[in-house]
PDB file of C-alpha atoms and ligand atoms in Angstrom:
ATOM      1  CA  UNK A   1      77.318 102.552  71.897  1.00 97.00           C
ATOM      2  CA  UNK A   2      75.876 105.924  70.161  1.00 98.00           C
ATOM      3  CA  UNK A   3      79.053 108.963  70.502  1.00 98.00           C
ATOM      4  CA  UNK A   4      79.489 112.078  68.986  1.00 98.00           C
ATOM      5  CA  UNK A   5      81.790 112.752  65.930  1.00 98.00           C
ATOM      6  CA  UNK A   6      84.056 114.360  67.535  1.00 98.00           C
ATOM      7  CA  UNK A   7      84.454 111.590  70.007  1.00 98.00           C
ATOM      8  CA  UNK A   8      84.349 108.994  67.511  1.00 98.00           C
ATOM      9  CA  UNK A   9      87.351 110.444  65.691  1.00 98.00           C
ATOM     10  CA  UNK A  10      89.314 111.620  68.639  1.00 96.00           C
ATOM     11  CA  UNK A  11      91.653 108.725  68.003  1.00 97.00           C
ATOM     12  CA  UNK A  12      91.995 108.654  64.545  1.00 96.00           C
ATOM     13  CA  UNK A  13      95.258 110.732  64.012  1.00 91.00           C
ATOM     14  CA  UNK A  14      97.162 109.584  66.939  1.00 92.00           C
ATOM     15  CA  UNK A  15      96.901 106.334  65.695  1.00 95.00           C
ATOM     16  CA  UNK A  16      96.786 107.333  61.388  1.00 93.00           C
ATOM     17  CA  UNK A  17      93.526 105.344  60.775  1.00 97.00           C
ATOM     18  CA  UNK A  18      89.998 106.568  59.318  1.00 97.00           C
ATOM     19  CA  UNK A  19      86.527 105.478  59.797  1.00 98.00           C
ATOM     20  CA  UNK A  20      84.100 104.715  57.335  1.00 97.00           C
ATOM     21  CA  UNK A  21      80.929 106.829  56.840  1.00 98.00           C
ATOM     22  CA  UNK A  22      78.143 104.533  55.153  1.00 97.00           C
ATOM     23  CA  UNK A  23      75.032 105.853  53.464  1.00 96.00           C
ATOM     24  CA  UNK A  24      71.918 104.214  54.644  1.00 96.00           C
ATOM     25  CA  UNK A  25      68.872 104.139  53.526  1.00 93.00           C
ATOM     26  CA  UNK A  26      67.368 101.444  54.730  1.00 96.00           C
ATOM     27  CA  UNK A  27      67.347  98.690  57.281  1.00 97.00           C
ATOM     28  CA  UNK A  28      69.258  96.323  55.045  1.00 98.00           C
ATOM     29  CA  UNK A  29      72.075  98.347  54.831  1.00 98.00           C
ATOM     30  CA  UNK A  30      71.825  98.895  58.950  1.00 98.00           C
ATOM     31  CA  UNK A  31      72.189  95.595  59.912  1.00 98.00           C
ATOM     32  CA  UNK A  32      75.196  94.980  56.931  1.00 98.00           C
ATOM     33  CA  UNK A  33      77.247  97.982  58.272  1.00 98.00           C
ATOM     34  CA  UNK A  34      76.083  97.474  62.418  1.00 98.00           C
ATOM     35  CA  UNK A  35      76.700  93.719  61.935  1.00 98.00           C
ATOM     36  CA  UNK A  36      79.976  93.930  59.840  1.00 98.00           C
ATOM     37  CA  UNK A  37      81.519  96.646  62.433  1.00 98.00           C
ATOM     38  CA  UNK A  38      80.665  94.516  65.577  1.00 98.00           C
ATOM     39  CA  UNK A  39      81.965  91.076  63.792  1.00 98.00           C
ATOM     40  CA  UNK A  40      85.461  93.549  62.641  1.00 98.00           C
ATOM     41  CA  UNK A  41      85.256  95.332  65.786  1.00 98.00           C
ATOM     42  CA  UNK A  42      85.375  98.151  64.141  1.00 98.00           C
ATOM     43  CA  UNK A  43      83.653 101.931  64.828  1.00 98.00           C
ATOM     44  CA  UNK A  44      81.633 102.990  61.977  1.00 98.00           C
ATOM     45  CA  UNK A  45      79.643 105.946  61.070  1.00 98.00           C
ATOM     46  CA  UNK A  46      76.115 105.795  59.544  1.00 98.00           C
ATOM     47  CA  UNK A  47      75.195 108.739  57.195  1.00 98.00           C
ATOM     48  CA  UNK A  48      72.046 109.836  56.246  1.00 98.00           C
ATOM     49  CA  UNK A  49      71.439 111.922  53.485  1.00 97.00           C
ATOM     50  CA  UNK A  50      68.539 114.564  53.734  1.00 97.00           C
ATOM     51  CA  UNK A  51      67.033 113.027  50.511  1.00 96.00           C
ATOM     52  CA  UNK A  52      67.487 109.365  52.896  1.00 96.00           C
ATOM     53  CA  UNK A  53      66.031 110.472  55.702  1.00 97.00           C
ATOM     54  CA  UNK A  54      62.913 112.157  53.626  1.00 96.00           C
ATOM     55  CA  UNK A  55      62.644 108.130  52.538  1.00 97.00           C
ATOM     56  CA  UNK A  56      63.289 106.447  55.855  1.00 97.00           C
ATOM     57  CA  UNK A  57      61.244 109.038  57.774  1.00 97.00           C
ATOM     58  CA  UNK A  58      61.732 110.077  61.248  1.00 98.00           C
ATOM     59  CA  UNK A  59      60.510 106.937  63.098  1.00 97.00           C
ATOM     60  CA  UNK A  60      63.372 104.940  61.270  1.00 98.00           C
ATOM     61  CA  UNK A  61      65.840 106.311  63.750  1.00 98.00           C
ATOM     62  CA  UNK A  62      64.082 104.621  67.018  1.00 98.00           C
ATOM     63  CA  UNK A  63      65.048 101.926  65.273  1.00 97.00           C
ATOM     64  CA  UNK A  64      68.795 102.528  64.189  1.00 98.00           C
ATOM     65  CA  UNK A  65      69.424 104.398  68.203  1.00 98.00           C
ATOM     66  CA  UNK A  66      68.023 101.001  69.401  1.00 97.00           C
ATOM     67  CA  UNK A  67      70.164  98.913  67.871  1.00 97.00           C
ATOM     68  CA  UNK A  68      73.391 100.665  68.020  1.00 98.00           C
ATOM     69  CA  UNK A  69      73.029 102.059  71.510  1.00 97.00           C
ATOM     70  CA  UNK A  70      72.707  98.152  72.457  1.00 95.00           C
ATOM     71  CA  UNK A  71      76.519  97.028  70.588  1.00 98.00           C
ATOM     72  CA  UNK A  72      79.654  97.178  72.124  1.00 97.00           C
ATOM     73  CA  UNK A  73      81.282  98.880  69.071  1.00 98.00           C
ATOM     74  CA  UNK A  74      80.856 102.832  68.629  1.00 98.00           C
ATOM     75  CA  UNK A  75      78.728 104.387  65.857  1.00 98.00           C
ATOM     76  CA  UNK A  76      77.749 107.721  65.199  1.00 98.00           C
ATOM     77  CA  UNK A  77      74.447 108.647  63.545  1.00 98.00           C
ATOM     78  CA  UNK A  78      75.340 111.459  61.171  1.00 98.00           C
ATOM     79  CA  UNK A  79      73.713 114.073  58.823  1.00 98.00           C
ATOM     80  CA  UNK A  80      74.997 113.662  55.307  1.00 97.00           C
ATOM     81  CA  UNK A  81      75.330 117.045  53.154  1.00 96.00           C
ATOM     82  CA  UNK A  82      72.542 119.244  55.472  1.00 97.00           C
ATOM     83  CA  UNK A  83      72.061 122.419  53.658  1.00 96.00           C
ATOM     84  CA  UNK A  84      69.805 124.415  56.186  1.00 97.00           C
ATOM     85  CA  UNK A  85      69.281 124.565  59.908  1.00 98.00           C
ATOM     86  CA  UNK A  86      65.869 122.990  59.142  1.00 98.00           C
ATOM     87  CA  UNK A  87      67.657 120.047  58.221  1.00 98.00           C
ATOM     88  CA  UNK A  88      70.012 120.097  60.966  1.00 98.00           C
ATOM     89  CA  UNK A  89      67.610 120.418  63.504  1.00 98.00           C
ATOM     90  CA  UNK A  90      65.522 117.389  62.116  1.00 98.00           C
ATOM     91  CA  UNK A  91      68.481 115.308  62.256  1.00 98.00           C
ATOM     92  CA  UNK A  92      68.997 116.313  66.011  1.00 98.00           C
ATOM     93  CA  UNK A  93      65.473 115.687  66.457  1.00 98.00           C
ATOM     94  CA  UNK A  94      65.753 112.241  65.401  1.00 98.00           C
ATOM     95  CA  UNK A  95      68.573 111.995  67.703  1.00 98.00           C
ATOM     96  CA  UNK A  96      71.559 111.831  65.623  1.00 98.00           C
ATOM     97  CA  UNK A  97      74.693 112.572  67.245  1.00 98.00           C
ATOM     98  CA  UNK A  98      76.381 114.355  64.423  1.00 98.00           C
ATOM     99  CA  UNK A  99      75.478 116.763  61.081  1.00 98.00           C
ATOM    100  CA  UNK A 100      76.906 117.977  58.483  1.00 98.00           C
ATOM    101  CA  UNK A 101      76.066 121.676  56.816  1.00 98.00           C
ATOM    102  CA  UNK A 102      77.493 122.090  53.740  1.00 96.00           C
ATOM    103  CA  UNK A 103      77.522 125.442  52.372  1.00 95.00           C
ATOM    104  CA  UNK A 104      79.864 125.524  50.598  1.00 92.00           C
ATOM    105  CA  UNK A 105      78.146 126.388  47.043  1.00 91.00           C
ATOM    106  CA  UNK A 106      77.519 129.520  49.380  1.00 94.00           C
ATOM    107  CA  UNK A 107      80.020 132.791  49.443  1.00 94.00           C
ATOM    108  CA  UNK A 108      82.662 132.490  51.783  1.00 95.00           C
ATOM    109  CA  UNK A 109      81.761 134.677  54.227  1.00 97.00           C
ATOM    110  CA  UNK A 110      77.815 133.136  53.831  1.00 97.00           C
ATOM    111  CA  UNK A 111      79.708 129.778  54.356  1.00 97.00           C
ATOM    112  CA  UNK A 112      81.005 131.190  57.661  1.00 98.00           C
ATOM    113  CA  UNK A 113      77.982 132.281  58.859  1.00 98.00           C
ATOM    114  CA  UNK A 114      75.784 129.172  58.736  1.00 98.00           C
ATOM    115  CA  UNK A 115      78.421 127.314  59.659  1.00 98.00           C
ATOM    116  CA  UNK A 116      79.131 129.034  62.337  1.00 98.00           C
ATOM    117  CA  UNK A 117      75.057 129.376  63.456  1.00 98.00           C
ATOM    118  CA  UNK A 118      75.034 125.232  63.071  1.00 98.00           C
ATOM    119  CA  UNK A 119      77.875 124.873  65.570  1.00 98.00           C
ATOM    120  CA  UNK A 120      75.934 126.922  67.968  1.00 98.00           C
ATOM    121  CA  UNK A 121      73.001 125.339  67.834  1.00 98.00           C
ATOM    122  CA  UNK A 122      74.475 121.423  67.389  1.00 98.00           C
ATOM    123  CA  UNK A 123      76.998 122.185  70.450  1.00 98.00           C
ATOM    124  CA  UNK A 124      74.807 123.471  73.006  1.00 98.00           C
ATOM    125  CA  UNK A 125      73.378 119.865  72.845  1.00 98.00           C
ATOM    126  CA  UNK A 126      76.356 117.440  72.404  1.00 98.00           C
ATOM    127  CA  UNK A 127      75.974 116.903  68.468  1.00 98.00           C
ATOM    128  CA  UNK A 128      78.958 117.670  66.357  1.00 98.00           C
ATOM    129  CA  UNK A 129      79.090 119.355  63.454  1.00 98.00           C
ATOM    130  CA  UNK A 130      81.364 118.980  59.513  1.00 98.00           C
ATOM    131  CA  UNK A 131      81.284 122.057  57.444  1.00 98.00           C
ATOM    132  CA  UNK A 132      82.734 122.507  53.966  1.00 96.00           C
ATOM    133  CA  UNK A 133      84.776 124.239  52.148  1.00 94.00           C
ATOM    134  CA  UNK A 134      85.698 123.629  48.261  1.00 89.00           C
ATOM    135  CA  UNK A 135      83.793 121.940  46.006  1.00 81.00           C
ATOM    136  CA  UNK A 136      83.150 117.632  45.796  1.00 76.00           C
ATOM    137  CA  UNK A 137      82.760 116.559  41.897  1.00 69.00           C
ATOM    138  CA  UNK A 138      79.697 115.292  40.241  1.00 67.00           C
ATOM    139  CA  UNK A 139      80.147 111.811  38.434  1.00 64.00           C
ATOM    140  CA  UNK A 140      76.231 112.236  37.580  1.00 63.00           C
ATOM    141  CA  UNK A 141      75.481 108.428  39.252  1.00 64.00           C
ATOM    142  CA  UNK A 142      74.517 109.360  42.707  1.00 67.00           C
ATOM    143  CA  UNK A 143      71.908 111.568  44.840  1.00 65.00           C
ATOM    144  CA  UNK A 144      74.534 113.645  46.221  1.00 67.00           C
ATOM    145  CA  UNK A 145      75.422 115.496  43.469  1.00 65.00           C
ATOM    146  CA  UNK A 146      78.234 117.631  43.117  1.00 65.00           C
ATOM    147  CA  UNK A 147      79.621 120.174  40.564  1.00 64.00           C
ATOM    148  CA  UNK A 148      80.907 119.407  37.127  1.00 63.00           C
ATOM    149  CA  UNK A 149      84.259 121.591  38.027  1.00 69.00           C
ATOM    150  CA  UNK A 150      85.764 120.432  41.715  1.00 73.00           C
ATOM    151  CA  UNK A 151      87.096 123.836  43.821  1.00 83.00           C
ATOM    152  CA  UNK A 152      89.876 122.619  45.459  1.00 89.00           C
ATOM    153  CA  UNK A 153      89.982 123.870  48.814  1.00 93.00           C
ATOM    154  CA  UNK A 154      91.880 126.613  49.553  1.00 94.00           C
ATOM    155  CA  UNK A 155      94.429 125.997  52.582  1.00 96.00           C
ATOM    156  CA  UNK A 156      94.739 129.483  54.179  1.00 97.00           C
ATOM    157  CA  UNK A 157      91.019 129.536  53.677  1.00 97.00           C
ATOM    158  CA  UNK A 158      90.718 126.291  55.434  1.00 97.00           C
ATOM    159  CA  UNK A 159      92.514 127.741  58.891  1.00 98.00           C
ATOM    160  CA  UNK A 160      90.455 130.709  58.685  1.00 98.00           C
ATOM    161  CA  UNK A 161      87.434 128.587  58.261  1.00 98.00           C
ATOM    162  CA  UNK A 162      87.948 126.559  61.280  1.00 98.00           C
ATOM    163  CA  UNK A 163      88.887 129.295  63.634  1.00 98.00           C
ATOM    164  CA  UNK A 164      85.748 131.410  62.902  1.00 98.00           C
ATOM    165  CA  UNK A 165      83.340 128.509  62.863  1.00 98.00           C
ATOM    166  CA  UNK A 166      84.164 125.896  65.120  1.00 98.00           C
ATOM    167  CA  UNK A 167      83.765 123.047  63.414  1.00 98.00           C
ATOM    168  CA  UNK A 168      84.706 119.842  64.726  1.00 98.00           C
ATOM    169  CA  UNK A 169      85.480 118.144  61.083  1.00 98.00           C
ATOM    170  CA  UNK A 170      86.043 119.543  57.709  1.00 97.00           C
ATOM    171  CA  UNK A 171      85.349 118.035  54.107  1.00 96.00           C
ATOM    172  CA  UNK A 172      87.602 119.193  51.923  1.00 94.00           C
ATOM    173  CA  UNK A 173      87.568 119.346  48.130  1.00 90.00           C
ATOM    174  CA  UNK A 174      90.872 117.812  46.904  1.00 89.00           C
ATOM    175  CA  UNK A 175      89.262 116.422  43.596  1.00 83.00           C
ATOM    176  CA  UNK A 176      87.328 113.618  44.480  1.00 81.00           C
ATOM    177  CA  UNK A 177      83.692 112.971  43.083  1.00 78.00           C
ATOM    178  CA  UNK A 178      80.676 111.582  44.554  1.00 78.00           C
ATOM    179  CA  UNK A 179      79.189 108.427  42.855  1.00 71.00           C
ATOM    180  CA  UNK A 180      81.293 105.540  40.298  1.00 66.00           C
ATOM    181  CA  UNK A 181      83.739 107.433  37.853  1.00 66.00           C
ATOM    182  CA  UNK A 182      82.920 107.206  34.234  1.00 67.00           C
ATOM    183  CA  UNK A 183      85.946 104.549  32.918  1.00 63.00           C
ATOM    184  CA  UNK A 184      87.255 108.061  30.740  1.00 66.00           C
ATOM    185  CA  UNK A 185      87.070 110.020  34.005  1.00 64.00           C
ATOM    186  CA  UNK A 186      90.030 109.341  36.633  1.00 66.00           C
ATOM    187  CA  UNK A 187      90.163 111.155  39.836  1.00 66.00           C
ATOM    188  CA  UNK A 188      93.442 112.845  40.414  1.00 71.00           C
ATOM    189  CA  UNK A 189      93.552 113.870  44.089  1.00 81.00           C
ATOM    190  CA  UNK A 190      95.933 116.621  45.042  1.00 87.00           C
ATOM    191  CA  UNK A 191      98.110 115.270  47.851  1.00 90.00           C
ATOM    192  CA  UNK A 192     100.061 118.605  48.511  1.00 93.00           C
ATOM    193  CA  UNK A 193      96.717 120.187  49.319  1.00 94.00           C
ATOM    194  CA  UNK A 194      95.655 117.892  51.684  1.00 94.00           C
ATOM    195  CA  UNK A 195      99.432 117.827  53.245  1.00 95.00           C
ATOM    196  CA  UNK A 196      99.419 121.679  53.115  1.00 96.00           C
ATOM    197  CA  UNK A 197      95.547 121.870  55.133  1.00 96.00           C
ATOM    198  CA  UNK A 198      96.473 119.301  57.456  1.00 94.00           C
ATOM    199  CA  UNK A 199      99.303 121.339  58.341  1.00 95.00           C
ATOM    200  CA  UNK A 200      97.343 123.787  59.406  1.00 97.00           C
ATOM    201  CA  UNK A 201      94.156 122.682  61.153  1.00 96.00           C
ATOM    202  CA  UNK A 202      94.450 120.205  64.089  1.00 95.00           C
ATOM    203  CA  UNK A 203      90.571 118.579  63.441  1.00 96.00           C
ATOM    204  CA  UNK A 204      90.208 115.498  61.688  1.00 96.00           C
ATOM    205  CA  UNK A 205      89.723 115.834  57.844  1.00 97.00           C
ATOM    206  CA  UNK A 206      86.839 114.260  55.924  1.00 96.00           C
ATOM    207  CA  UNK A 207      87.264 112.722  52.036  1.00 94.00           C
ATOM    208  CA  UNK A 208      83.814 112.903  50.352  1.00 89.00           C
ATOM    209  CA  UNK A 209      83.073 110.744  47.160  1.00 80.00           C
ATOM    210  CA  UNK A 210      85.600 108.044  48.628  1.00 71.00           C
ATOM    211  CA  UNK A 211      84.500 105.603  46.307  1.00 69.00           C
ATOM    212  CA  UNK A 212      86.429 103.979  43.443  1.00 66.00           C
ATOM    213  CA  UNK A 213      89.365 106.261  44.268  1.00 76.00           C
ATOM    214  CA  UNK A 214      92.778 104.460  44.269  1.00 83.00           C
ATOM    215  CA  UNK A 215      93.794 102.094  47.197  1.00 87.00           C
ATOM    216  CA  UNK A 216      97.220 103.680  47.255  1.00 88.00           C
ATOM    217  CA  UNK A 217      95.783 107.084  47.298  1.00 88.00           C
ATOM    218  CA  UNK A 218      92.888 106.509  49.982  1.00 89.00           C
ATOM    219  CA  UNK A 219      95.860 104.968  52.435  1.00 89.00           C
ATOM    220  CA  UNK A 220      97.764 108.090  52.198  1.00 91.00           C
ATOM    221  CA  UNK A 221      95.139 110.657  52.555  1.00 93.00           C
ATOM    222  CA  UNK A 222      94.388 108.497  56.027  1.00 93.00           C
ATOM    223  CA  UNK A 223      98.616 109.171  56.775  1.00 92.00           C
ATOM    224  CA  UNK A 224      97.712 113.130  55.991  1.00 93.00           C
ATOM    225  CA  UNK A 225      95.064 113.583  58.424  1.00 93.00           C
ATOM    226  CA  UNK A 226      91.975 112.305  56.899  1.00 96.00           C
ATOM    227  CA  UNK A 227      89.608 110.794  59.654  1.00 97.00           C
ATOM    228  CA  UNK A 228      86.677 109.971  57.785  1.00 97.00           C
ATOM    229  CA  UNK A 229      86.415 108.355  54.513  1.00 95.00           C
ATOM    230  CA  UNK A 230      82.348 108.449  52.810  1.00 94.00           C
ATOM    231  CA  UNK A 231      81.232 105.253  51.279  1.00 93.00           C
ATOM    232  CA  UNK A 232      78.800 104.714  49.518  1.00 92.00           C
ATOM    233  CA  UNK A 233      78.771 103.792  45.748  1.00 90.00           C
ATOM    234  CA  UNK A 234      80.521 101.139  45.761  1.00 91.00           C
ATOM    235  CA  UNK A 235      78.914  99.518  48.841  1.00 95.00           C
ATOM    236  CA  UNK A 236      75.505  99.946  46.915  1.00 96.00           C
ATOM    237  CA  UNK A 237      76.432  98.878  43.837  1.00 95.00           C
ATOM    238  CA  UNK A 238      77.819  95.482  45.367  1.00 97.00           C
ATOM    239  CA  UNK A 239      74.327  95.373  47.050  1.00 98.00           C
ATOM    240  CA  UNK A 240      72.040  95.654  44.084  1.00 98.00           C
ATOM    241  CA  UNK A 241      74.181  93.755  41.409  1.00 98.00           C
ATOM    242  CA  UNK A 242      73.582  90.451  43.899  1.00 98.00           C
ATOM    243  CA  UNK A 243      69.748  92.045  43.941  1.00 98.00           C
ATOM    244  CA  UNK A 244      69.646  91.515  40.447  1.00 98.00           C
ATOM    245  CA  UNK A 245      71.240  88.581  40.028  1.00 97.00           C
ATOM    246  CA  UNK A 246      68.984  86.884  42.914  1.00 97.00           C
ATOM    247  CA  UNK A 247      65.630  88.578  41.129  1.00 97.00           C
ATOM    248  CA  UNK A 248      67.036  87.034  38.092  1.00 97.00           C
ATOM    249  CA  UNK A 249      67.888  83.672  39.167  1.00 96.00           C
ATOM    250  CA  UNK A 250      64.738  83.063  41.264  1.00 95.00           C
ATOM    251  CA  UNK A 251      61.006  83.709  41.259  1.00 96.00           C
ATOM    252  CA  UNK A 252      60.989  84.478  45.108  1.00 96.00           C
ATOM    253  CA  UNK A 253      59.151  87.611  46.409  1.00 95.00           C
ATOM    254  CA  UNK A 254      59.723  87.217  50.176  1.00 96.00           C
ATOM    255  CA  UNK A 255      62.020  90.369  51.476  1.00 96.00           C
ATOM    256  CA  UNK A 256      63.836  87.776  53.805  1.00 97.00           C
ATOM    257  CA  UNK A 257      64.286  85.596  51.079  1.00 97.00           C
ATOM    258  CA  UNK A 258      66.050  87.481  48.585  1.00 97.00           C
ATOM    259  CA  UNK A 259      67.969  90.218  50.759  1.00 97.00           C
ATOM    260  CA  UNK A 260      70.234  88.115  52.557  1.00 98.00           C
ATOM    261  CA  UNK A 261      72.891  87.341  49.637  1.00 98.00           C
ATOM    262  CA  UNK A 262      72.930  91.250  48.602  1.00 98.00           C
ATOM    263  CA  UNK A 263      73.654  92.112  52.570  1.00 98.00           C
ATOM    264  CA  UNK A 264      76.109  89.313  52.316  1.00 98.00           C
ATOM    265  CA  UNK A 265      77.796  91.545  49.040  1.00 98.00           C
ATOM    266  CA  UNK A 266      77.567  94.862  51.010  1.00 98.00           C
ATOM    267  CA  UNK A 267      79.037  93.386  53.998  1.00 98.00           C
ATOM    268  CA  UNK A 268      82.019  92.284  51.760  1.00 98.00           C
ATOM    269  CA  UNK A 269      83.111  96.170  50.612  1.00 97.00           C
ATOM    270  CA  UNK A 270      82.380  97.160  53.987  1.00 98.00           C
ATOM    271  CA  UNK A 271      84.779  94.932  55.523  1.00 98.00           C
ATOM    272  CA  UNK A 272      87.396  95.887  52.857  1.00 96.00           C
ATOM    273  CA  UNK A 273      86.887  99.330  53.382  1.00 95.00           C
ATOM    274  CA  UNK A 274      86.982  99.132  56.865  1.00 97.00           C
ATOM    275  CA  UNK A 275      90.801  97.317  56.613  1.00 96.00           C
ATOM    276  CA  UNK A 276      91.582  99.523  53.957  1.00 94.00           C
ATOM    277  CA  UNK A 277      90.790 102.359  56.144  1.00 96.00           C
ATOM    278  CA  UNK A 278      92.532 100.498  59.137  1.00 96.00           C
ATOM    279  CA  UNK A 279      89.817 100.730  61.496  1.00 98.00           C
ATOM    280  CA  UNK A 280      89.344  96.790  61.980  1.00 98.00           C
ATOM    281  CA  UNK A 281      89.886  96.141  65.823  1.00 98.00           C
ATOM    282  CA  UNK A 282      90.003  99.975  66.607  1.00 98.00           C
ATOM    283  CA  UNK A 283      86.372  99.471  68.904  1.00 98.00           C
ATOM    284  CA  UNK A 284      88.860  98.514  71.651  1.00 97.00           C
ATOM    285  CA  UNK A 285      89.852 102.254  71.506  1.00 97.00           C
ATOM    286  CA  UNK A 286      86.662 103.414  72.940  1.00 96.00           C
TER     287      UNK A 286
HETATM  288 ZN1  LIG B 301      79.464 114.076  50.044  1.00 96.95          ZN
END
C-alpha cells in the first residue's frame, strides 16, 4: 500500500521505532528495498532525490506506484531535499505521497515562508511535507551535498518553525553528514539537542546523512523522537562493491546476469538497517 508520511510515521513514537528512507535511483534498488520490506514486513520509505528523479524521469514512477500500491507492506514515495515549488509540484505530479523542501540554506524567516507555501500546496492534496531547519554536513562523497560547517538546529527555533509552517516532519541538523565519513572525520551527534527539540515539537523527527553513524547513537536518536532515519551511502556502496567484484570476476554483460548478487548486498544493509531501526514486523501496524 502507497500512504502519506504523516501516516506512515504516525506510529513511530508510540512505539520508539524509525523507518528507513532509501535513495533510489533505479529499479534495482526498488525491487531490493520493496522486496526486503515485504520479506521483513517492514514499512519503508523510498526517496528520490531531485538530481534522481531528473535520471529516472517521470514515467519511472508508474512503475514504482504499481508495484508498491500492489504489497501488503506500507511505503511512501518521497521527495528527497526539494528546493523549489517546481520541484515539489513535479514530485506530486508523479504521484508521490510525500516531499521534502529544504530551505534551510535560506534566512529564517525565507525558510518560513516556502515552507509554509509547500504545506499549502502539498496538503490541499493529501501529500505531506519535511522542512528543515539547521544545516546537514558535507562528507564530499555523495549528490546531496551539504555544508563544510553543520548549523546545529536551534531548539526554540525549531517550535517556532513548526507552529508557523505546518510541517508534518522536521530534519534537523544535530551534526550528522551526508555521504561515508572520511576515516579522520567522526560524527559527533549532539544528543541534548535532539532531547531538548523533541521536547518541544510533538511531529516525528528526521536524521539526514544516517549513514556510517554509530549503532549506539542511531538507537538512541530513535528513543528521542527520531522517526525517520535516511539511508543511503552505505546501502550503495554495498551495491556497487559486489558490482565490481561481479564485473571483475566475469565477462557477462547481461543486466539480469550481473545485478542479482549486488541487489542481494543492498538487500543485506537494508535488512540491518531496518532491525537496527526496529521497524522489522511493524507492517502489521498499518
Ligand atoms: Zn539529506
Amino acid at each position: 500500500m502507497l500512504i502519506s508520511m504523516h501516516e506512515m510515521l504516525k506510529p513511530t513514537r508510540e512505539h520508539r521505532f524509525a523507518i528507513g528512507a532509501f535513495n533510489v535511483a533505479d529499479s534495482c534498488f526498488i525491487r531490493a528495498v520493496v522486496e526486503e520490506a515485504e520479506s521483513t514486513n517492514s514499512p519503508a520509505i523510498i526517496s528520490i532525490h531531485p538530481s534522481e528523479l531528473a535520471f529516472v524521469t517521470d514515467e519511472f514512477f508508474a512503475y514504482v506506484r504499481e508495484r508498491t500500491l500492489r504489497s501488503p507492506v506500507p511505503f511512501v514515495i518521497h521527495l528527497d531535499h526539494g528546493a523549489s515549488i517546481a520541484h515539489v509540484m513535479r514530485a506530486i505530479q508523479c504521484g508521490f505521497t510525500s516531499v521534502m523542501i529544504d530551505g534551510s540554506l535560506l534566512p529564517y524567516e525565507d525558510n518560513v515562508a516556502l515552507t509554509t507555501e509547500v504545506v499549502k500546496l502539498a496538503h490541499a492534496v493529501g501529500v505531506s511535507v519535511e522542512g528543515e531547519l539547521g544545516t546537514i554536513g558535507d562528507t564530499g562523497t555523495t549528490i546531496e551535498g551539504g555544508v563544510s560547517k553543520v548549523i546545529y538546529t536551534e531548539p526554540a527555533q525549531a517550535e517556532d518553525f513548526v507552529k508557523r509552517t505546518g510541517v508534518d516532519t522536521l530534519a534537523v541538523a544535530i551534526g550528522t553528514a551526508h555521504g561515508i565519513y572520511p576515516k579522520d572525520l567522526k560524527p559527533e551527534l549532539q544528543m541534548h539537542i535532539l532531547r531538548d527539540i523533541s521536547q518541544r515539537v510533538t511531529i516525528p523527527l528526521v536524521l539526514h546523512g544516517g549513514s556510517a553513524n554509530p549503532d549506539a547513537e542511531i538507537a538512541e536518536a530513535v528513543t528521542l523522537g527520531v522517526g525517520k532515519i535516511n539511508i543511503s551511502s552505505d546501502m550503495k556502496f554495498a551495491y556497487f562493491k559486489k558490482a565490481r567484484e561481479v564485473l571483475s570476476r566475469e565477462t557477462w554483460w547481461d543486466p539480469n546476469a550481473i545485478y542479482p548478487e549486488p541487489i542481494l548486498a543492498a538487500k543485506e544493509v537494508i535488512r540491518y538497517k531496518m532491525s537496527l531501526f526496529g521497524s522489522t514486523g511493524k507492517a502489521s501496524l498499518y
